[in-house]
PDB file of C-alpha atoms in Angstrom:
ATOM      1  CA  UNK A  16      -0.592  11.940   0.645  1.00  0.00           C
ATOM      2  CA  UNK A  17       2.077  10.246   2.759  1.00  0.00           C
ATOM      3  CA  UNK A  18       3.177   6.621   2.664  1.00  0.00           C
ATOM      4  CA  UNK A  19       5.347   4.627   5.054  1.00  0.00           C
ATOM      5  CA  UNK A  20       5.870   1.112   6.406  1.00  0.00           C
ATOM      6  CA  UNK A  21       6.164   0.012  10.002  1.00  0.00           C
ATOM      7  CA  UNK A  22       6.952  -3.384  11.502  1.00  0.00           C
ATOM      8  CA  UNK A  23       4.197  -5.673  12.753  1.00  0.00           C
ATOM      9  CA  UNK A  24       4.131  -9.092  14.369  1.00  0.00           C
ATOM     10  CA  UNK A  25       3.689 -11.855  11.792  1.00  0.00           C
ATOM     11  CA  UNK A  26       0.239 -13.262  12.469  1.00  0.00           C
ATOM     12  CA  UNK A  27      -2.451 -14.817  10.308  1.00  0.00           C
ATOM     13  CA  UNK A  28      -6.035 -14.385  11.401  1.00  0.00           C
ATOM     14  CA  UNK A  29      -9.442 -15.162   9.973  1.00  0.00           C
ATOM     15  CA  UNK A  30     -11.854 -12.348   9.120  1.00  0.00           C
ATOM     16  CA  UNK A  31     -15.354 -13.811   9.360  1.00  0.00           C
ATOM     17  CA  UNK A  32     -16.926 -10.687   7.826  1.00  0.00           C
ATOM     18  CA  UNK A  33     -15.069 -11.171   4.512  1.00  0.00           C
ATOM     19  CA  UNK A  34     -14.462 -14.932   4.859  1.00  0.00           C
ATOM     20  CA  UNK A  35     -10.762 -14.343   4.206  1.00  0.00           C
ATOM     21  CA  UNK A  36      -7.403 -14.748   5.885  1.00  0.00           C
ATOM     22  CA  UNK A  37      -5.416 -11.656   6.850  1.00  0.00           C
ATOM     23  CA  UNK A  38      -1.688 -11.539   7.472  1.00  0.00           C
ATOM     24  CA  UNK A  39      -0.409 -13.123   4.281  1.00  0.00           C
ATOM     25  CA  UNK A  40       1.266 -10.884   1.698  1.00  0.00           C
ATOM     26  CA  UNK A  41      -1.257 -10.109  -1.065  1.00  0.00           C
ATOM     27  CA  UNK A  42       0.020  -9.994  -4.649  1.00  0.00           C
ATOM     28  CA  UNK A  43       0.226  -6.549  -6.230  1.00  0.00           C
ATOM     29  CA  UNK A  44      -1.740  -5.614  -9.331  1.00  0.00           C
ATOM     30  CA  UNK A  45      -0.316  -2.358 -10.752  1.00  0.00           C
ATOM     31  CA  UNK A  46       1.097  -1.588  -7.303  1.00  0.00           C
ATOM     32  CA  UNK A  47      -2.245  -2.168  -5.557  1.00  0.00           C
ATOM     33  CA  UNK A  48      -2.686  -5.187  -3.255  1.00  0.00           C
ATOM     34  CA  UNK A  49      -5.255  -7.674  -4.493  1.00  0.00           C
ATOM     35  CA  UNK A  50      -8.261  -7.486  -2.174  1.00  0.00           C
ATOM     36  CA  UNK A  51      -9.705 -10.629  -0.632  1.00  0.00           C
ATOM     37  CA  UNK A  52      -7.029 -12.740  -2.332  1.00  0.00           C
ATOM     38  CA  UNK A  53      -6.901 -15.231   0.517  1.00  0.00           C
ATOM     39  CA  UNK A  54     -10.515 -16.429   0.540  1.00  0.00           C
ATOM     40  CA  UNK A  55     -11.147 -20.157   0.616  1.00  0.00           C
ATOM     41  CA  UNK A  56     -13.358 -22.865   2.041  1.00  0.00           C
ATOM     42  CA  UNK A  57     -10.681 -25.481   1.354  1.00  0.00           C
ATOM     43  CA  UNK A  58      -8.461 -26.700   4.169  1.00  0.00           C
ATOM     44  CA  UNK A  59      -6.019 -27.980   1.536  1.00  0.00           C
ATOM     45  CA  UNK A  60      -5.694 -24.482   0.035  1.00  0.00           C
ATOM     46  CA  UNK A  61      -5.246 -22.944   3.496  1.00  0.00           C
ATOM     47  CA  UNK A  62      -2.486 -25.451   4.320  1.00  0.00           C
ATOM     48  CA  UNK A  63      -0.817 -24.601   0.992  1.00  0.00           C
ATOM     49  CA  UNK A  64      -0.884 -20.886   1.845  1.00  0.00           C
ATOM     50  CA  UNK A  65       0.565 -21.497   5.309  1.00  0.00           C
ATOM     51  CA  UNK A  66       3.391 -23.508   3.739  1.00  0.00           C
ATOM     52  CA  UNK A  67       4.182 -21.412   0.666  1.00  0.00           C
ATOM     53  CA  UNK A  68       3.022 -17.811   1.087  1.00  0.00           C
ATOM     54  CA  UNK A  69       4.959 -15.061   2.853  1.00  0.00           C
ATOM     55  CA  UNK A  70       3.537 -13.608   6.033  1.00  0.00           C
ATOM     56  CA  UNK A  71       3.387  -9.835   6.303  1.00  0.00           C
ATOM     57  CA  UNK A  72       6.035  -8.414   8.627  1.00  0.00           C
ATOM     58  CA  UNK A  73       5.312  -4.802   7.669  1.00  0.00           C
ATOM     59  CA  UNK A  74       2.198  -2.708   7.278  1.00  0.00           C
ATOM     60  CA  UNK A  75       2.183  -0.090   4.519  1.00  0.00           C
ATOM     61  CA  UNK A  76       0.093   2.930   5.498  1.00  0.00           C
ATOM     62  CA  UNK A  77      -1.222   5.810   3.369  1.00  0.00           C
ATOM     63  CA  UNK A  78      -2.313   8.983   5.127  1.00  0.00           C
ATOM     64  CA  UNK A  79      -4.039  12.044   3.656  1.00  0.00           C
ATOM     65  CA  UNK A  80      -4.134  15.533   5.150  1.00  0.00           C
ATOM     66  CA  UNK A  81      -6.481  18.128   3.676  1.00  0.00           C
ATOM     67  CA  UNK A  82      -5.062  21.544   2.846  1.00  0.00           C
ATOM     68  CA  UNK A  83      -7.215  24.453   3.969  1.00  0.00           C
ATOM     69  CA  UNK A  84      -6.856  28.171   4.461  1.00  0.00           C
ATOM     70  CA  UNK A  85      -7.851  27.849   8.127  1.00  0.00           C
ATOM     71  CA  UNK A  86      -5.279  28.597  10.829  1.00  0.00           C
ATOM     72  CA  UNK A  87      -5.854  25.206  12.437  1.00  0.00           C
ATOM     73  CA  UNK A  88      -4.964  22.398  10.052  1.00  0.00           C
ATOM     74  CA  UNK A  89      -7.358  19.444   9.956  1.00  0.00           C
ATOM     75  CA  UNK A  90      -6.066  16.122  11.240  1.00  0.00           C
ATOM     76  CA  UNK A  91      -4.694  13.628   8.722  1.00  0.00           C
ATOM     77  CA  UNK A  92      -6.712  10.469   8.156  1.00  0.00           C
ATOM     78  CA  UNK A  93      -5.985   6.919   7.060  1.00  0.00           C
ATOM     79  CA  UNK A  94      -6.529   6.287   3.365  1.00  0.00           C
ATOM     80  CA  UNK A  95      -5.357   2.666   3.237  1.00  0.00           C
ATOM     81  CA  UNK A  96      -3.212   0.061   4.929  1.00  0.00           C
ATOM     82  CA  UNK A  97      -2.033  -3.351   3.821  1.00  0.00           C
ATOM     83  CA  UNK A  98       0.452  -6.001   4.898  1.00  0.00           C
ATOM     84  CA  UNK A  99       3.655  -6.417   2.929  1.00  0.00           C
ATOM     85  CA  UNK A 100       7.048  -8.103   2.946  1.00  0.00           C
ATOM     86  CA  UNK A 101       8.793  -5.123   1.263  1.00  0.00           C
ATOM     87  CA  UNK A 102       9.431  -7.162  -1.907  1.00  0.00           C
ATOM     88  CA  UNK A 103       8.282  -4.646  -4.477  1.00  0.00           C
ATOM     89  CA  UNK A 104       9.947  -2.266  -6.909  1.00  0.00           C
ATOM     90  CA  UNK A 105       9.923   1.497  -7.398  1.00  0.00           C
ATOM     91  CA  UNK A 106       7.623   1.027 -10.408  1.00  0.00           C
ATOM     92  CA  UNK A 107       5.021  -0.607  -8.104  1.00  0.00           C
ATOM     93  CA  UNK A 108       5.138   2.508  -5.926  1.00  0.00           C
ATOM     94  CA  UNK A 109       4.682   4.773  -8.950  1.00  0.00           C
ATOM     95  CA  UNK A 110       1.735   2.698 -10.182  1.00  0.00           C
ATOM     96  CA  UNK A 111       0.178   2.869  -6.712  1.00  0.00           C
ATOM     97  CA  UNK A 112       0.610   6.666  -6.615  1.00  0.00           C
ATOM     98  CA  UNK A 113      -0.978   6.980 -10.061  1.00  0.00           C
ATOM     99  CA  UNK A 114      -3.904   4.790  -8.973  1.00  0.00           C
ATOM    100  CA  UNK A 115      -4.434   6.852  -5.790  1.00  0.00           C
ATOM    101  CA  UNK A 116      -4.247  10.074  -7.820  1.00  0.00           C
ATOM    102  CA  UNK A 117      -6.731   8.820 -10.443  1.00  0.00           C
ATOM    103  CA  UNK A 118      -9.209   7.426  -7.898  1.00  0.00           C
ATOM    104  CA  UNK A 119      -9.048  10.651  -5.902  1.00  0.00           C
ATOM    105  CA  UNK A 120      -9.632  12.713  -9.055  1.00  0.00           C
ATOM    106  CA  UNK A 121     -12.781  10.685  -9.770  1.00  0.00           C
ATOM    107  CA  UNK A 122     -14.078  11.874  -6.375  1.00  0.00           C
ATOM    108  CA  UNK A 123     -13.104  15.505  -7.096  1.00  0.00           C
ATOM    109  CA  UNK A 124     -10.231  15.265  -4.623  1.00  0.00           C
ATOM    110  CA  UNK A 125      -6.964  16.767  -5.782  1.00  0.00           C
ATOM    111  CA  UNK A 126      -3.733  15.174  -4.599  1.00  0.00           C
ATOM    112  CA  UNK A 127      -1.047  17.867  -4.490  1.00  0.00           C
ATOM    113  CA  UNK A 128       1.896  15.568  -3.781  1.00  0.00           C
ATOM    114  CA  UNK A 129       3.196  12.376  -2.237  1.00  0.00           C
ATOM    115  CA  UNK A 130       5.700  12.157   0.599  1.00  0.00           C
ATOM    116  CA  UNK A 131       7.555   9.412   2.403  1.00  0.00           C
ATOM    117  CA  UNK A 132      10.700   8.799   4.410  1.00  0.00           C
ATOM    118  CA  UNK A 133      14.155   8.081   2.979  1.00  0.00           C
ATOM    119  CA  UNK A 134      13.500   4.464   1.944  1.00  0.00           C
ATOM    120  CA  UNK A 135      15.616   3.859  -1.197  1.00  0.00           C
ATOM    121  CA  UNK A 136      12.680   2.395  -3.156  1.00  0.00           C
ATOM    122  CA  UNK A 137      10.588   5.487  -2.533  1.00  0.00           C
ATOM    123  CA  UNK A 138      13.490   7.811  -3.278  1.00  0.00           C
ATOM    124  CA  UNK A 139      14.009   5.995  -6.596  1.00  0.00           C
ATOM    125  CA  UNK A 140      10.286   6.306  -7.363  1.00  0.00           C
ATOM    126  CA  UNK A 141      10.465  10.051  -6.688  1.00  0.00           C
ATOM    127  CA  UNK A 142      13.571  10.404  -8.860  1.00  0.00           C
ATOM    128  CA  UNK A 143      11.907   8.450 -11.684  1.00  0.00           C
ATOM    129  CA  UNK A 144       8.739  10.548 -11.552  1.00  0.00           C
ATOM    130  CA  UNK A 145      10.647  13.833 -11.544  1.00  0.00           C
ATOM    131  CA  UNK A 146      13.386  12.703 -13.938  1.00  0.00           C
ATOM    132  CA  UNK A 147      16.012  13.672 -11.361  1.00  0.00           C
ATOM    133  CA  UNK A 148      19.091  11.566 -12.260  1.00  0.00           C
ATOM    134  CA  UNK A 149      16.819   8.706 -13.338  1.00  0.00           C
ATOM    135  CA  UNK A 150      14.551   7.814 -16.229  1.00  0.00           C
ATOM    136  CA  UNK A 151      11.685   5.410 -16.674  1.00  0.00           C
ATOM    137  CA  UNK A 152      12.402   2.383 -18.893  1.00  0.00           C
TER     138      UNK A 152
END
């Protein structure tokens, strides 16, 4: 599994299929973004969100690539994506990795490892998990 963020234009839009607003930063629950957090039929609540909630300026993407013994490797595919403002800790990343690992295991899918770029939060998460010059509290 690979994880990385990339910049996006800050924009809030309405998703009529889920009756929710997309583009605001969802709160994290054990490192996982809360789904459908911004659902409302109240204009007052919507105005409050526009005034007080952060807009996503990054999209966090998780990709998976199957490992096979074939000479031609299968293409990676998108596992998840969510908007973020990059205000999270290394422990949120670790919790997210654990959740992805556990959910994959329930589907008889084995995650061999996680990779990312050199973002300091991700490097700290990797050091914490491996115990390499860091230890979990």
